[in-house]
Amino acid sequence: MNLTDEQVERYSRHIILEQIGAAGQEKLLAAKVLIVGAGGLGSPAALYLAAAGVGTLGIADADAVDLSNLQRQVIHHTADVGTAKVASAGARIRSINPDVRVREHPVRVQASNARDILRDYDFVIDGTDSFASKFLLNDAAWFTRKPLSHAGILRFEGQLMTILPGKSACYRCLFREPPPQGAVPSCSQAGVLGVLAGVIGCLQATEAIKHLLGIGQLLTDALLTYDALTMRFRKVPFRRNLECPLCGENPTVTELAGAPEQACDLSKGCNCAC
Amino acid sequence: MCELRECVLQIPESVRQDVTAFRETVARYLAGELDETRFKAKRVPMGIYQQRTGAYMVRVRIGAGLALPAQIRAIAAVSRRFGSAHITTRQDIQIHDVPIEATPDIFDELLAANLTSRGGGGNTVRNISASPRAGVDPEQVFDVRPYAIAATEYLLDFPTAYNLPRKFKLAFADKAADDAFASVADIGFFAHIRESRKGFSVYAGGGLGGSPRTGVLIEEWVPVESVPLVAEAVRRVFDKHGDRGNKHAARLRFVLDRFGEERFREEYRNEKESLTREGVPGTPPVPRMFPSSWQDGLSEQAETLPPDALSPFIVPEAMNGFYSIRVNPRHGLVTSDALETIARLAEENGEGVVRTTQQQEVLLCGVPGGLVAETLGALCGLGKEIFDEARPSVVACAGAATCKLGLCLSRGLAEAIQDCLAGDAASAPPPIRISGCPNSCGNHQIATLGFAGKARRVEERLMPFYDVMVEGLVAEGKARLAQRIASIPARVVPDFLADAKRTGKYSKESLQTLATRYETLPDPIPEDYFRDWGSDEPFSLAGRGPGECGAGTLDIIRVDLETAKGHLATARNATPDRERDEALHGAVFSVARALLPVFGLEPKTHRETFRDFSERLIKPGWVDPAAQALIDAAQDWKVGDRETLADAEADLSALIERVEALFVSLDGHLQFRLAPVSESDPTSDAAKSPQDAEKDLRGVACPLNFVKAKVALENVPVGGTLNFLLDHGDPANNVPASFREQGQEVVAVESEANHVRVRVRRSK
């Protein structure tokens, strides 16, 4: 692929960077990233990946835009209320950057379709809002060997980690299984600082770009937590767990399975991205 | 078994999005926000080509040549509002004379009928063609339609499908007699059954046009399930090794030529192995089996026709009592009325599908014997331009009438041939295939008897000529390209064929003997030799241009170069001085003129030619400055101020060599890839190394000049160098400093009057 003059100009501030250059930009244009959930986390991630010229962006979301989303889901505008989130996000991405091809998946990612949806992408961003979905994506990423950026937000706290299946620790290495239902409050009960979604979603986009370009160090084998009230970032290292039910030596999770919807748990670390 | 409408090509979701995005592209172009070149890069992949007239043509994909009556009606509705519809040799239907602002609405209309022109042009998977009688042909091995359709849907849904080095054509033949032209496709599949399993033998790397060749066998047999695997593996070989830098040598066949068969197969096997390990990307669609072409409702009318009722237009099908009917619109041009009638006939009297063929014809299949007469009657009612059983079979591309690449008016010749050969089918020649230029849209390169248009300079004027091609053959394992046996003026082609028809002999030898007679031009040359068929004007190349692809211009350059070389050879052997000097003068003139079309110039006089050559090629340093003395000498000699040109021969020979090297280095944008000969020191490395090109970044502000410089350097291999011209001041300071910062080697910085020349070596 050769960059057009228009592309050289559009991506000039990338191309100038020693670690990117035209070759790196061409990699981005050839890359495919799936964003599951066009919500608080997915919005900033999608906007920046589109602007960065990631050639194909898949957006999976089954919901329609609700007025209460607009406080943090910045890819949707007031006029979009009531329309499908994939359509609203798709339109915004195209207007930011016509180089980007948008694939809209207007479905809930679940056990029956996750492998098929993930299969054709190079990187997956978890922007979902429930434990069930986060475990499902972690498992689907393992079975399809797709790199995944996991993240969650609640109130004033966010967390994220990057998973290279088979190479680095997975979500289940840390949390074996979803907490029992009812043990945790959901976001609609707990509330979230809108801008927090922006910070964490942008960190996810950063990881995606670094992975696609093969530069820097990824946030693997570690959990990054961020407290907006105290402005404290903490990076907690941990290892692959040999007893992990998914990627350990004697796995018990051997196929994708649906789990009942779960809400998030403040005490166990925040996992909700609503 | 699926419903018919589910079996034909389904448009992938991504294409729907592309169509939506294109509406905005057109709006931006019309608002002046998008320049011509950038717009072209977006419009051609949408299947929109500009015609010679300035209006546009939309090329609608007809997957495997199968269209539903409703789809044909949608095309008819668009064609009724704008221009004619044309069936192509790759089974597409083109709609002509469309204004660009109407294309977004047309796209929506086509999409509503499940049709698209996306990928009708550009560097992508083009329409996948298939044997036109698949499913009804008694000779078929099995029905290939489901596999052709599934392969199209699979390959079209990848974003990368649109960024291939060049176009990519697939074909599925349902038997060894190759009526799908699979033996000259980028990937050709031939149906074979092994141990009761359906599968294909696979050939790859074939193609017509410049440097044509037949495909080579890459798979003896694979089961039908492996089609996506094989197609994707070949696509990857093409993607990785196709030469994107040179659009004239970018097709897969050039990879095959470059690698040789062994390495080509090895690269293919490697890709196939890694795909087998990883699994093919995406989800290949499941091939959908077509319902029977022989409708239950028509079975009462199924009756066997007597042998004398059959003709090349009425052909029996595998089911007793059913027939295929060929409709042969002249030049493949169909009116919207005809399309609507054909759609109705397919619906009421046939299988419910309108099929397009590689002969630019329409096929109605599944017509029961009892309805053949009525169907023929309805077709005859459309007039002889649409259906004419007496018309000899002549396939012609659109030619110079609308195509920007066309040299000759191929359709004009086709009509002249049809008029002169009409009637008396017994001694009629084999089907004739005509292309208006050396590209092979009329498929002359596989014709039993074909013609390819070209231009020649005769007495300093252009004359339309045709190469006579014979003995082309498509068939599995036996395919061969047609050979050129002669080049004859366009004017005499019908006479030549009439002569051949009188003898009734069409063997290579007898045609060659005959054609040789027509190669010699009469003296004096009648004026009509300088006119093409279907035109009253003297033959010219006005309106041609690089257009959508530079091939036509290149041919003209080649003609002048050959002429220059011919003159030089003559000069070396000529004895009287006068004759020698005349030839040398002719050579100087031809070589001076050769490259001017690259700059869009077609000077009329010697004086203008020499002036333009000096301005465009000598002053910018593309050729040695010594060339100026050469053209001065030639002009002086002509007016009698100089005795002889004998001493010019060495310089002339060097100049021809240089001009030829520049010509060979032209890229798809008609830019020289060779560096200019340095003005200051013609023997410096800069003049010698082909990598050492120059990038002019004057007038480009910081930091975009560095960005562009960096992009250009990334295209140079590690160790290679590149010169940049930069403005004085910030650019001259910043760009070299930035390169050093990023670890590249700045070899030289030379300050000149109007700019600074910076030489950088790519060290990583």
Coordinates of C-alpha atoms in Angstrom, one line a residue, chain A residues 1-2 5-6 8-9 12-13 15-18 21-23 56 94 101-104 119-120, chain B residues 14 17-18 28 38 118 159 162 244 281-283 703-704 706-708 710-711 714-715 742 764:
Chain A
M1 CA 0.0 0.0 0.0
N2 CA 1.2 3.5 -0.8
D5 CA -0.8 12.7 -0.6
E6 CA -3.9 13.3 1.4
V8 CA 0.6 11.7 4.2
E9 CA -0.8 15.0 5.3
S12 CA 1.9 13.6 9.2
R13 CA 2.2 13.9 13.0
I15 CA 4.7 9.7 10.3
I16 CA 7.2 12.2 11.8
L17 CA 7.6 9.9 14.8
E18 CA 10.6 7.7 14.5
G21 CA 6.8 6.5 10.0
A22 CA 5.0 5.7 6.8
A23 CA 5.5 2.0 7.3
T56 CA -11.1 -1.3 9.9
R94 CA -16.8 7.9 8.9
R101 CA -14.0 1.1 7.1
V102 CA -16.6 0.5 9.8
R103 CA -18.1 -2.9 10.3
E104 CA -21.3 -2.7 12.3
R119 CA -12.1 -14.1 14.2
D120 CA -11.3 -11.5 11.6
Chain B
S14 CA -19.4 -3.6 3.7
Q17 CA -21.4 1.1 3.6
D18 CA -19.0 2.0 0.8
R28 CA -17.1 16.8 -2.1
R38 CA -8.1 11.9 -5.9
R118 CA -18.4 -1.8 -6.3
P159 CA -11.3 -4.7 3.1
Y162 CA -9.7 -3.5 -2.7
R244 CA 2.5 -2.2 -7.0
P281 CA -9.8 -15.5 7.6
G282 CA -13.4 -14.6 7.9
T283 CA -16.3 -17.0 7.4
P703 CA 6.9 20.0 9.1
L704 CA 5.1 18.5 6.1
F706 CA 10.0 16.4 6.5
V707 CA 7.0 14.1 6.5
K708 CA 7.0 13.8 2.7
K710 CA 10.5 10.6 5.2
V711 CA 7.8 8.8 3.3
E714 CA 11.1 4.7 3.2
N715 CA 10.5 3.7 -0.4
Q742 CA 16.2 9.8 13.6
K764 CA 17.9 1.7 8.7

